[in-house]
Every structure is written in structure tokens, then in C-alpha cells.
mmCIF file with all atom_site columns, C-alpha atoms in Angstrom:
data_model
loop_
_atom_site.group_PDB
_atom_site.id
_atom_site.type_symbol
_atom_site.label_atom_id
_atom_site.label_alt_id
_atom_site.label_comp_id
_atom_site.label_asym_id
_atom_site.label_entity_id
_atom_site.label_seq_id
_atom_site.pdbx_PDB_ins_code
_atom_site.Cartn_x
_atom_site.Cartn_y
_atom_site.Cartn_z
_atom_site.occupancy
_atom_site.B_iso_or_equiv
_atom_site.pdbx_formal_charge
_atom_site.auth_seq_id
_atom_site.auth_comp_id
_atom_site.auth_asym_id
_atom_site.auth_atom_id
_atom_site.pdbx_PDB_model_num
ATOM 1   C CA . MET L 1 1   ? -25.569 12.276  6.582  1.00 0.00 ? 1   MET L CA 1
ATOM 2   C CA . ALA L 1 2   ? -23.774 8.995   5.855  1.00 0.00 ? 2   ALA L CA 1
ATOM 3   C CA . LYS L 1 3   ? -24.984 6.679   3.099  1.00 0.00 ? 3   LYS L CA 1
ATOM 4   C CA . TYR L 1 4   ? -25.603 3.102   4.220  1.00 0.00 ? 4   TYR L CA 1
ATOM 5   C CA . TYR L 1 5   ? -24.722 0.137   2.010  1.00 0.00 ? 5   TYR L CA 1
ATOM 6   C CA . ASP L 1 6   ? -25.501 -3.463  2.967  1.00 0.00 ? 6   ASP L CA 1
ATOM 7   C CA . VAL L 1 7   ? -23.787 -6.248  0.992  1.00 0.00 ? 7   VAL L CA 1
ATOM 8   C CA . HIS L 1 8   ? -23.690 -10.028 1.135  1.00 0.00 ? 8   HIS L CA 1
ATOM 9   C CA . PRO L 1 9   ? -20.828 -11.245 3.387  1.00 0.00 ? 9   PRO L CA 1
ATOM 10  C CA . GLU L 1 10  ? -19.531 -13.825 0.890  1.00 0.00 ? 10  GLU L CA 1
ATOM 11  C CA . ASN L 1 11  ? -20.729 -12.510 -2.489 1.00 0.00 ? 11  ASN L CA 1
ATOM 12  C CA . PRO L 1 12  ? -20.901 -8.724  -2.172 1.00 0.00 ? 12  PRO L CA 1
ATOM 13  C CA . GLN L 1 13  ? -22.949 -7.012  -4.882 1.00 0.00 ? 13  GLN L CA 1
ATOM 14  C CA . GLN L 1 14  ? -20.527 -5.478  -7.389 1.00 0.00 ? 14  GLN L CA 1
ATOM 15  C CA . ARG L 1 15  ? -22.677 -2.435  -8.163 1.00 0.00 ? 15  ARG L CA 1
ATOM 16  C CA . THR L 1 16  ? -22.731 -1.462  -4.492 1.00 0.00 ? 16  THR L CA 1
ATOM 17  C CA . ILE L 1 17  ? -19.001 -2.064  -4.118 1.00 0.00 ? 17  ILE L CA 1
ATOM 18  C CA . SER L 1 18  ? -18.332 0.128   -7.165 1.00 0.00 ? 18  SER L CA 1
ATOM 19  C CA . ASN L 1 19  ? -20.508 2.915   -5.721 1.00 0.00 ? 19  ASN L CA 1
ATOM 20  C CA . VAL L 1 20  ? -18.493 2.897   -2.497 1.00 0.00 ? 20  VAL L CA 1
ATOM 21  C CA . ALA L 1 21  ? -15.187 2.808   -4.410 1.00 0.00 ? 21  ALA L CA 1
ATOM 22  C CA . ASP L 1 22  ? -16.307 5.831   -6.456 1.00 0.00 ? 22  ASP L CA 1
ATOM 23  C CA . MET L 1 23  ? -17.093 7.688   -3.236 1.00 0.00 ? 23  MET L CA 1
ATOM 24  C CA . ILE L 1 24  ? -13.621 6.922   -1.897 1.00 0.00 ? 24  ILE L CA 1
ATOM 25  C CA . ARG L 1 25  ? -12.027 8.207   -5.118 1.00 0.00 ? 25  ARG L CA 1
ATOM 26  C CA . SER L 1 26  ? -14.041 11.400  -4.673 1.00 0.00 ? 26  SER L CA 1
ATOM 27  C CA . GLY L 1 27  ? -12.662 11.985  -1.176 1.00 0.00 ? 27  GLY L CA 1
ATOM 28  C CA . ALA L 1 28  ? -15.095 10.105  1.062  1.00 0.00 ? 28  ALA L CA 1
ATOM 29  C CA . LEU L 1 29  ? -14.296 8.710   4.497  1.00 0.00 ? 29  LEU L CA 1
ATOM 30  C CA . ILE L 1 30  ? -16.019 5.371   5.072  1.00 0.00 ? 30  ILE L CA 1
ATOM 31  C CA . ALA L 1 31  ? -16.582 2.827   7.808  1.00 0.00 ? 31  ALA L CA 1
ATOM 32  C CA . TYR L 1 32  ? -16.159 -0.713  6.502  1.00 0.00 ? 32  TYR L CA 1
ATOM 33  C CA . PRO L 1 33  ? -15.881 -4.305  7.769  1.00 0.00 ? 33  PRO L CA 1
ATOM 34  C CA . THR L 1 34  ? -12.697 -6.388  7.903  1.00 0.00 ? 34  THR L CA 1
ATOM 35  C CA . ASP L 1 35  ? -11.709 -9.835  9.135  1.00 0.00 ? 35  ASP L CA 1
ATOM 36  C CA . SER L 1 36  ? -10.992 -8.415  12.593 1.00 0.00 ? 36  SER L CA 1
ATOM 37  C CA . CYS L 1 37  ? -13.416 -5.520  13.177 1.00 0.00 ? 37  CYS L CA 1
ATOM 38  C CA . PHE L 1 38  ? -14.810 -2.412  11.524 1.00 0.00 ? 38  PHE L CA 1
ATOM 39  C CA . ALA L 1 39  ? -12.335 0.205   10.312 1.00 0.00 ? 39  ALA L CA 1
ATOM 40  C CA . LEU L 1 40  ? -12.316 3.776   9.072  1.00 0.00 ? 40  LEU L CA 1
ATOM 41  C CA . GLY L 1 41  ? -10.885 4.168   5.577  1.00 0.00 ? 41  GLY L CA 1
ATOM 42  C CA . CYS L 1 42  ? -10.113 6.755   2.908  1.00 0.00 ? 42  CYS L CA 1
ATOM 43  C CA . ARG L 1 43  ? -7.874  7.224   -0.106 1.00 0.00 ? 43  ARG L CA 1
ATOM 44  C CA . LEU L 1 44  ? -4.122  7.354   0.513  1.00 0.00 ? 44  LEU L CA 1
ATOM 45  C CA . GLY L 1 45  ? -3.623  11.031  -0.336 1.00 0.00 ? 45  GLY L CA 1
ATOM 46  C CA . ASN L 1 46  ? -6.830  12.270  1.292  1.00 0.00 ? 46  ASN L CA 1
ATOM 47  C CA . ARG L 1 47  ? -5.618  14.890  3.787  1.00 0.00 ? 47  ARG L CA 1
ATOM 48  C CA . ASP L 1 48  ? -9.146  15.739  4.905  1.00 0.00 ? 48  ASP L CA 1
ATOM 49  C CA . GLY L 1 49  ? -9.901  12.046  5.483  1.00 0.00 ? 49  GLY L CA 1
ATOM 50  C CA . ILE L 1 50  ? -6.728  11.601  7.527  1.00 0.00 ? 50  ILE L CA 1
ATOM 51  C CA . GLY L 1 51  ? -7.638  14.609  9.648  1.00 0.00 ? 51  GLY L CA 1
ATOM 52  C CA . ARG L 1 52  ? -11.151 13.273  10.197 1.00 0.00 ? 52  ARG L CA 1
ATOM 53  C CA . ILE L 1 53  ? -9.836  9.869   11.287 1.00 0.00 ? 53  ILE L CA 1
ATOM 54  C CA . ARG L 1 54  ? -7.504  11.583  13.771 1.00 0.00 ? 54  ARG L CA 1
ATOM 55  C CA . SER L 1 55  ? -10.409 13.669  15.069 1.00 0.00 ? 55  SER L CA 1
ATOM 56  C CA . ILE L 1 56  ? -12.881 10.768  15.379 1.00 0.00 ? 56  ILE L CA 1
ATOM 57  C CA . ARG L 1 57  ? -10.364 8.576   17.196 1.00 0.00 ? 57  ARG L CA 1
ATOM 58  C CA . ASN L 1 58  ? -8.494  11.383  19.025 1.00 0.00 ? 58  ASN L CA 1
ATOM 59  C CA . LEU L 1 59  ? -5.135  10.193  17.662 1.00 0.00 ? 59  LEU L CA 1
ATOM 60  C CA . ASP L 1 60  ? -1.750  11.883  18.050 1.00 0.00 ? 60  ASP L CA 1
ATOM 61  C CA . GLU L 1 61  ? 1.049   12.040  15.464 1.00 0.00 ? 61  GLU L CA 1
ATOM 62  C CA . ARG L 1 62  ? 2.714   8.887   16.807 1.00 0.00 ? 62  ARG L CA 1
ATOM 63  C CA . HIS L 1 63  ? -0.205  6.704   15.726 1.00 0.00 ? 63  HIS L CA 1
ATOM 64  C CA . HIS L 1 64  ? 0.605   4.149   13.048 1.00 0.00 ? 64  HIS L CA 1
ATOM 65  C CA . PHE L 1 65  ? -1.912  4.293   10.219 1.00 0.00 ? 65  PHE L CA 1
ATOM 66  C CA . THR L 1 66  ? -2.437  1.104   8.218  1.00 0.00 ? 66  THR L CA 1
ATOM 67  C CA . LEU L 1 67  ? -2.441  0.616   4.470  1.00 0.00 ? 67  LEU L CA 1
ATOM 68  C CA . VAL L 1 68  ? -4.966  -2.132  3.776  1.00 0.00 ? 68  VAL L CA 1
ATOM 69  C CA . CYS L 1 69  ? -3.806  -3.875  0.605  1.00 0.00 ? 69  CYS L CA 1
ATOM 70  C CA . GLN L 1 70  ? -5.489  -6.290  -1.764 1.00 0.00 ? 70  GLN L CA 1
ATOM 71  C CA . ASN L 1 71  ? -2.464  -8.548  -2.234 1.00 0.00 ? 71  ASN L CA 1
ATOM 72  C CA . PHE L 1 72  ? 1.258   -8.919  -1.720 1.00 0.00 ? 72  PHE L CA 1
ATOM 73  C CA . ALA L 1 73  ? 2.189   -7.215  -4.990 1.00 0.00 ? 73  ALA L CA 1
ATOM 74  C CA . GLN L 1 74  ? 0.361   -4.079  -3.894 1.00 0.00 ? 74  GLN L CA 1
ATOM 75  C CA . LEU L 1 75  ? 1.827   -4.209  -0.403 1.00 0.00 ? 75  LEU L CA 1
ATOM 76  C CA . GLY L 1 76  ? 5.345   -4.354  -1.844 1.00 0.00 ? 76  GLY L CA 1
ATOM 77  C CA . GLN L 1 77  ? 4.904   -0.938  -3.496 1.00 0.00 ? 77  GLN L CA 1
ATOM 78  C CA . PHE L 1 78  ? 4.578   0.812   -0.139 1.00 0.00 ? 78  PHE L CA 1
ATOM 79  C CA . VAL L 1 79  ? 6.980   -0.949  2.248  1.00 0.00 ? 79  VAL L CA 1
ATOM 80  C CA . HIS L 1 80  ? 10.503  -2.350  2.035  1.00 0.00 ? 80  HIS L CA 1
ATOM 81  C CA . VAL L 1 81  ? 10.413  -6.152  2.313  1.00 0.00 ? 81  VAL L CA 1
ATOM 82  C CA . ASP L 1 82  ? 13.540  -8.336  2.322  1.00 0.00 ? 82  ASP L CA 1
ATOM 83  C CA . LYS L 1 83  ? 13.496  -12.106 1.724  1.00 0.00 ? 83  LYS L CA 1
ATOM 84  C CA . ASP L 1 84  ? 13.145  -13.093 5.374  1.00 0.00 ? 84  ASP L CA 1
ATOM 85  C CA . VAL L 1 85  ? 10.331  -10.629 6.004  1.00 0.00 ? 85  VAL L CA 1
ATOM 86  C CA . PHE L 1 86  ? 8.657   -11.720 2.760  1.00 0.00 ? 86  PHE L CA 1
ATOM 87  C CA . ARG L 1 87  ? 8.468   -15.316 4.010  1.00 0.00 ? 87  ARG L CA 1
ATOM 88  C CA . VAL L 1 88  ? 7.070   -14.243 7.389  1.00 0.00 ? 88  VAL L CA 1
ATOM 89  C CA . ILE L 1 89  ? 4.324   -12.077 5.888  1.00 0.00 ? 89  ILE L CA 1
ATOM 90  C CA . LYS L 1 90  ? 3.503   -14.504 3.097  1.00 0.00 ? 90  LYS L CA 1
ATOM 91  C CA . ALA L 1 91  ? 2.852   -17.287 5.627  1.00 0.00 ? 91  ALA L CA 1
ATOM 92  C CA . ALA L 1 92  ? 0.454   -15.114 7.644  1.00 0.00 ? 92  ALA L CA 1
ATOM 93  C CA . THR L 1 93  ? -1.585  -13.423 4.914  1.00 0.00 ? 93  THR L CA 1
ATOM 94  C CA . PRO L 1 94  ? -4.330  -12.881 4.116  1.00 0.00 ? 94  PRO L CA 1
ATOM 95  C CA . GLY L 1 95  ? -5.296  -12.687 7.769  1.00 0.00 ? 95  GLY L CA 1
ATOM 96  C CA . SER L 1 96  ? -5.862  -10.584 10.875 1.00 0.00 ? 96  SER L CA 1
ATOM 97  C CA . TYR L 1 97  ? -2.350  -9.162  11.127 1.00 0.00 ? 97  TYR L CA 1
ATOM 98  C CA . THR L 1 98  ? -0.881  -5.694  10.724 1.00 0.00 ? 98  THR L CA 1
ATOM 99  C CA . PHE L 1 99  ? 2.847   -5.515  9.992  1.00 0.00 ? 99  PHE L CA 1
ATOM 100 C CA . ILE L 1 100 ? 4.939   -2.431  10.725 1.00 0.00 ? 100 ILE L CA 1
ATOM 101 C CA . LEU L 1 101 ? 7.674   -1.938  8.131  1.00 0.00 ? 101 LEU L CA 1
ATOM 102 C CA . PRO L 1 102 ? 9.908   0.810   6.691  1.00 0.00 ? 102 PRO L CA 1
ATOM 103 C CA . ALA L 1 103 ? 7.883   2.808   4.182  1.00 0.00 ? 103 ALA L CA 1
ATOM 104 C CA . THR L 1 104 ? 8.825   3.534   0.572  1.00 0.00 ? 104 THR L CA 1
ATOM 105 C CA . LYS L 1 105 ? 8.605   6.988   -0.982 1.00 0.00 ? 105 LYS L CA 1
ATOM 106 C CA . GLU L 1 106 ? 5.106   6.090   -2.215 1.00 0.00 ? 106 GLU L CA 1
ATOM 107 C CA . VAL L 1 107 ? 3.744   6.721   1.288  1.00 0.00 ? 107 VAL L CA 1
ATOM 108 C CA . PRO L 1 108 ? 2.868   10.353  2.151  1.00 0.00 ? 108 PRO L CA 1
ATOM 109 C CA . ARG L 1 109 ? 5.067   11.751  4.903  1.00 0.00 ? 109 ARG L CA 1
ATOM 110 C CA . GLN L 1 110 ? 2.173   12.619  7.206  1.00 0.00 ? 110 GLN L CA 1
ATOM 111 C CA . LEU L 1 111 ? 1.317   8.902   7.484  1.00 0.00 ? 111 LEU L CA 1
ATOM 112 C CA . LEU L 1 112 ? 4.753   7.855   8.706  1.00 0.00 ? 112 LEU L CA 1
ATOM 113 C CA . HIS L 1 113 ? 5.853   7.364   12.285 1.00 0.00 ? 113 HIS L CA 1
ATOM 114 C CA . PRO L 1 114 ? 7.734   10.667  12.868 1.00 0.00 ? 114 PRO L CA 1
ATOM 115 C CA . LYS L 1 115 ? 10.956  9.000   14.052 1.00 0.00 ? 115 LYS L CA 1
ATOM 116 C CA . LYS L 1 116 ? 10.957  5.498   12.565 1.00 0.00 ? 116 LYS L CA 1
ATOM 117 C CA . LYS L 1 117 ? 9.546   6.379   9.112  1.00 0.00 ? 117 LYS L CA 1
ATOM 118 C CA . THR L 1 118 ? 7.467   3.218   9.253  1.00 0.00 ? 118 THR L CA 1
ATOM 119 C CA . VAL L 1 119 ? 3.869   2.422   8.357  1.00 0.00 ? 119 VAL L CA 1
ATOM 120 C CA . GLY L 1 120 ? 1.473   -0.437  9.049  1.00 0.00 ? 120 GLY L CA 1
ATOM 121 C CA . VAL L 1 121 ? 0.345   -2.730  6.225  1.00 0.00 ? 121 VAL L CA 1
ATOM 122 C CA . ARG L 1 122 ? -2.049  -5.636  6.030  1.00 0.00 ? 122 ARG L CA 1
ATOM 123 C CA . ILE L 1 123 ? -3.930  -7.959  3.657  1.00 0.00 ? 123 ILE L CA 1
ATOM 124 C CA . PRO L 1 124 ? -7.376  -8.833  5.048  1.00 0.00 ? 124 PRO L CA 1
ATOM 125 C CA . ASP L 1 125 ? -9.197  -12.120 4.616  1.00 0.00 ? 125 ASP L CA 1
ATOM 126 C CA . HIS L 1 126 ? -12.657 -10.627 4.056  1.00 0.00 ? 126 HIS L CA 1
ATOM 127 C CA . ALA L 1 127 ? -14.781 -10.874 0.907  1.00 0.00 ? 127 ALA L CA 1
ATOM 128 C CA . ALA L 1 128 ? -16.315 -7.385  1.013  1.00 0.00 ? 128 ALA L CA 1
ATOM 129 C CA . THR L 1 129 ? -13.006 -5.698  1.785  1.00 0.00 ? 129 THR L CA 1
ATOM 130 C CA . GLN L 1 130 ? -11.218 -7.629  -0.942 1.00 0.00 ? 130 GLN L CA 1
ATOM 131 C CA . ALA L 1 131 ? -13.942 -6.727  -3.462 1.00 0.00 ? 131 ALA L CA 1
ATOM 132 C CA . LEU L 1 132 ? -13.648 -3.056  -2.516 1.00 0.00 ? 132 LEU L CA 1
ATOM 133 C CA . LEU L 1 133 ? -9.842  -3.087  -2.802 1.00 0.00 ? 133 LEU L CA 1
ATOM 134 C CA . ALA L 1 134 ? -10.038 -4.824  -6.189 1.00 0.00 ? 134 ALA L CA 1
ATOM 135 C CA . ASP L 1 135 ? -12.407 -2.161  -7.525 1.00 0.00 ? 135 ASP L CA 1
ATOM 136 C CA . LEU L 1 136 ? -10.415 0.692   -5.998 1.00 0.00 ? 136 LEU L CA 1
ATOM 137 C CA . GLY L 1 137 ? -7.097  -0.544  -7.409 1.00 0.00 ? 137 GLY L CA 1
ATOM 138 C CA . GLU L 1 138 ? -5.085  0.930   -4.537 1.00 0.00 ? 138 GLU L CA 1
ATOM 139 C CA . PRO L 1 139 ? -4.762  0.487   -0.773 1.00 0.00 ? 139 PRO L CA 1
ATOM 140 C CA . LEU L 1 140 ? -7.187  1.970   1.731  1.00 0.00 ? 140 LEU L CA 1
ATOM 141 C CA . LEU L 1 141 ? -5.655  4.193   4.370  1.00 0.00 ? 141 LEU L CA 1
ATOM 142 C CA . SER L 1 142 ? -7.229  2.781   7.520  1.00 0.00 ? 142 SER L CA 1
ATOM 143 C CA . SER L 1 143 ? -7.507  2.793   11.269 1.00 0.00 ? 143 SER L CA 1
ATOM 144 C CA . THR L 1 144 ? -9.521  0.542   13.586 1.00 0.00 ? 144 THR L CA 1
ATOM 145 C CA . LEU L 1 145 ? -12.938 2.028   14.369 1.00 0.00 ? 145 LEU L CA 1
ATOM 146 C CA . LEU L 1 146 ? -12.353 2.307   18.093 1.00 0.00 ? 146 LEU L CA 1
ATOM 147 C CA . LEU L 1 147 ? -13.775 5.455   19.630 1.00 0.00 ? 147 LEU L CA 1
ATOM 148 C CA . PRO L 1 148 ? -12.018 7.352   22.444 1.00 0.00 ? 148 PRO L CA 1
ATOM 149 C CA . ASP L 1 149 ? -12.750 6.073   25.960 1.00 0.00 ? 149 ASP L CA 1
ATOM 150 C CA . GLU L 1 150 ? -14.332 2.862   24.634 1.00 0.00 ? 150 GLU L CA 1
ATOM 151 C CA . ASP L 1 151 ? -12.784 -0.556  25.226 1.00 0.00 ? 151 ASP L CA 1
ATOM 152 C CA . GLU L 1 152 ? -14.135 -2.359  22.160 1.00 0.00 ? 152 GLU L CA 1
ATOM 153 C CA . PRO L 1 153 ? -14.917 -1.408  18.557 1.00 0.00 ? 153 PRO L CA 1
ATOM 154 C CA . MET L 1 154 ? -18.532 -1.215  17.411 1.00 0.00 ? 154 MET L CA 1
ATOM 155 C CA . THR L 1 155 ? -19.694 -4.424  15.716 1.00 0.00 ? 155 THR L CA 1
ATOM 156 C CA . GLN L 1 156 ? -22.915 -3.405  13.948 1.00 0.00 ? 156 GLN L CA 1
ATOM 157 C CA . GLY L 1 157 ? -23.098 -1.336  10.775 1.00 0.00 ? 157 GLY L CA 1
ATOM 158 C CA . TRP L 1 158 ? -26.432 0.240   11.713 1.00 0.00 ? 158 TRP L CA 1
ATOM 159 C CA . GLU L 1 159 ? -24.994 1.369   15.068 1.00 0.00 ? 159 GLU L CA 1
ATOM 160 C CA . ILE L 1 160 ? -22.030 2.961   13.319 1.00 0.00 ? 160 ILE L CA 1
ATOM 161 C CA . LYS L 1 161 ? -24.427 4.722   10.940 1.00 0.00 ? 161 LYS L CA 1
ATOM 162 C CA . GLU L 1 162 ? -26.387 6.094   13.918 1.00 0.00 ? 162 GLU L CA 1
ATOM 163 C CA . ARG L 1 163 ? -23.406 7.260   15.947 1.00 0.00 ? 163 ARG L CA 1
ATOM 164 C CA . LEU L 1 164 ? -21.122 8.529   13.177 1.00 0.00 ? 164 LEU L CA 1
ATOM 165 C CA . ASP L 1 165 ? -23.793 9.766   10.781 1.00 0.00 ? 165 ASP L CA 1
ATOM 166 C CA . HIS L 1 166 ? -22.346 13.281  10.499 1.00 0.00 ? 166 HIS L CA 1
ATOM 167 C CA . VAL L 1 167 ? -18.618 12.463  10.577 1.00 0.00 ? 167 VAL L CA 1
ATOM 168 C CA . VAL L 1 168 ? -18.325 9.703   7.947  1.00 0.00 ? 168 VAL L CA 1
ATOM 169 C CA . ASP L 1 169 ? -19.684 9.720   4.394  1.00 0.00 ? 169 ASP L CA 1
ATOM 170 C CA . ALA L 1 170 ? -20.661 6.059   4.063  1.00 0.00 ? 170 ALA L CA 1
ATOM 171 C CA . VAL L 1 171 ? -21.014 2.835   6.019  1.00 0.00 ? 171 VAL L CA 1
ATOM 172 C CA . LEU L 1 172 ? -20.383 -0.459  4.213  1.00 0.00 ? 172 LEU L CA 1
ATOM 173 C CA . ASP L 1 173 ? -21.980 -3.326  6.123  1.00 0.00 ? 173 ASP L CA 1
ATOM 174 C CA . SER L 1 174 ? -21.803 -7.083  5.540  1.00 0.00 ? 174 SER L CA 1
ATOM 175 C CA . GLY L 1 175 ? -23.052 -8.356  8.890  1.00 0.00 ? 175 GLY L CA 1
ATOM 176 C CA . ASP L 1 176 ? -21.627 -8.595  12.371 1.00 0.00 ? 176 ASP L CA 1
ATOM 177 C CA . CYS L 1 177 ? -17.900 -7.925  12.693 1.00 0.00 ? 177 CYS L CA 1
ATOM 178 C CA . GLY L 1 178 ? -15.667 -9.107  15.512 1.00 0.00 ? 178 GLY L CA 1
ATOM 179 C CA . THR L 1 179 ? -14.497 -6.907  18.364 1.00 0.00 ? 179 THR L CA 1
ATOM 180 C CA . GLU L 1 180 ? -10.853 -7.911  18.318 1.00 0.00 ? 180 GLU L CA 1
ATOM 181 C CA . PRO L 1 181 ? -8.453  -5.694  16.336 1.00 0.00 ? 181 PRO L CA 1
ATOM 182 C CA . THR L 1 182 ? -5.589  -7.156  14.325 1.00 0.00 ? 182 THR L CA 1
ATOM 183 C CA . THR L 1 183 ? -2.461  -8.540  15.904 1.00 0.00 ? 183 THR L CA 1
ATOM 184 C CA . VAL L 1 184 ? 0.306   -5.992  15.266 1.00 0.00 ? 184 VAL L CA 1
ATOM 185 C CA . ILE L 1 185 ? 3.809   -7.248  14.488 1.00 0.00 ? 185 ILE L CA 1
ATOM 186 C CA . ASP L 1 186 ? 6.742   -4.835  14.143 1.00 0.00 ? 186 ASP L CA 1
ATOM 187 C CA . LEU L 1 187 ? 9.186   -6.218  11.561 1.00 0.00 ? 187 LEU L CA 1
ATOM 188 C CA . SER L 1 188 ? 11.107  -2.973  11.056 1.00 0.00 ? 188 SER L CA 1
ATOM 189 C CA . GLY L 1 189 ? 13.967  -4.079  13.304 1.00 0.00 ? 189 GLY L CA 1
ATOM 190 C CA . GLY L 1 190 ? 14.574  -7.471  11.727 1.00 0.00 ? 190 GLY L CA 1
ATOM 191 C CA . GLU L 1 191 ? 13.233  -9.698  14.497 1.00 0.00 ? 191 GLU L CA 1
ATOM 192 C CA . PRO L 1 192 ? 9.432   -9.844  14.931 1.00 0.00 ? 192 PRO L CA 1
ATOM 193 C CA . GLU L 1 193 ? 8.191   -7.794  17.887 1.00 0.00 ? 193 GLU L CA 1
ATOM 194 C CA . ILE L 1 194 ? 4.609   -8.286  19.037 1.00 0.00 ? 194 ILE L CA 1
ATOM 195 C CA . VAL L 1 195 ? 3.213   -4.788  19.574 1.00 0.00 ? 195 VAL L CA 1
ATOM 196 C CA . ARG L 1 196 ? -0.427  -5.804  20.130 1.00 0.00 ? 196 ARG L CA 1
ATOM 197 C CA . ARG L 1 197 ? -2.023  -9.191  20.612 1.00 0.00 ? 197 ARG L CA 1
ATOM 198 C CA . GLY L 1 198 ? -5.303  -9.390  18.732 1.00 0.00 ? 198 GLY L CA 1
ATOM 199 C CA . ALA L 1 199 ? -7.258  -11.557 16.333 1.00 0.00 ? 199 ALA L CA 1
ATOM 200 C CA . GLY L 1 200 ? -4.224  -13.175 14.665 1.00 0.00 ? 200 GLY L CA 1
ATOM 201 C CA . ASP L 1 201 ? -2.417  -16.078 16.363 1.00 0.00 ? 201 ASP L CA 1
ATOM 202 C CA . THR L 1 202 ? 0.952   -14.891 17.691 1.00 0.00 ? 202 THR L CA 1
ATOM 203 C CA . ALA L 1 203 ? 2.513   -18.358 18.062 1.00 0.00 ? 203 ALA L CA 1
ATOM 204 C CA . ARG L 1 204 ? 4.452   -18.142 14.776 1.00 0.00 ? 204 ARG L CA 1
ATOM 205 C CA . PHE L 1 205 ? 6.150   -14.924 15.962 1.00 0.00 ? 205 PHE L CA 1
ATOM 206 C CA . GLU L 1 206 ? 7.252   -16.113 19.396 1.00 0.00 ? 206 GLU L CA 1
#
């Protein structure tokens, strides 16, 4: 049965955030809010968590997982970023964007696109997520909480708790989340390619 944690959307309670971070360190899979919609998240090397995300969302091996990072310094440990790409990402973060980039050796092989060796990265503009990442001290391996055969993600923490009670370990809630996933931009080929139009404005990439 999943534990349910409710925090303030702008000033999340540190004790609660630390409890959730400790669960993640111990191998938990959580549902948590972001600046676009709810996501599933676990620790980077958590094989069981990765398998559970794939099972919940019915994902194949071509799916791009996302590393949700606290800041640019952390992001730079896991993807290769040249000067031009740096400027592009810096101008758009924190925000509702996921960028696909060539991964460094810090990223476990099972998270990479099998052919491109790329991974998604993002820096969210969300107080609870940022507090959690700061306490955790490392990225969250994440995927949008969009269930198979459903058009939109769930927006309410209590609903997620009800429906995923036996497949996630905790739900972190800070109020209503949006239904629009991040905008996905592939920067692995040099020129920005819009893979998915979502919550982030695409004008700067067109």
C-alpha cells in the first residue's frame, strides 16, 4: 500500500520531503508532481523501479526515460553539452521541457535509447520537485504518469493513490497538477527537433 504525503505547493515541509527522499534511496518508486504533470520516479540505478515504470506504463525498450535534475551542474554530469546546446538549454530552464542528448558513461545502459545512446534530461520549475531533488542530491529517473490507453495524465494525488496503491510505494502531492506533459526537444543531432509539443513554448526552437 502506497504512503501518501501532502506538502505545501510553494513551501514544502522539509521533514516530509526528507522522508520521501529516504524512501527513494531505499529503492522506492514514487508518483510526484512537476511543473507539467505528475510523474513516476525512482533512483537512477534502481532496476526494479525501472521495470515497474515499464510495466505500469506498458513501455518498450525504445522509450526515452528522463533524468530530472535539480540544476544545470547536475545535468552536465549525465549528458554531453557543447556551447551551442548549453545556451539553448540555459535559456529554457528551469521549465517544462525535456531535452534529448547523448548520454555520458554515468547513465546506466538500460536507460539509453538502444541505437542513439541518448537520454532525456530536464530541470523542472516546481518547488516540491526542487526540494526533493535538493535533498536527494542526485537526479530522479522519471517518466510521465500516463497510463496505457488513457489520453491524459492523472491530475490529483488522491486519485493516483487510489488507482496505483499497490504498484507504487509513495505519492507526493502538492495540489492539482496540469495535464500537459513536457515539450520534448531532440538536440542530439545539432539542430533542435521538436519531438513532442507540450507545456513548454516551442517558438524558440522553430
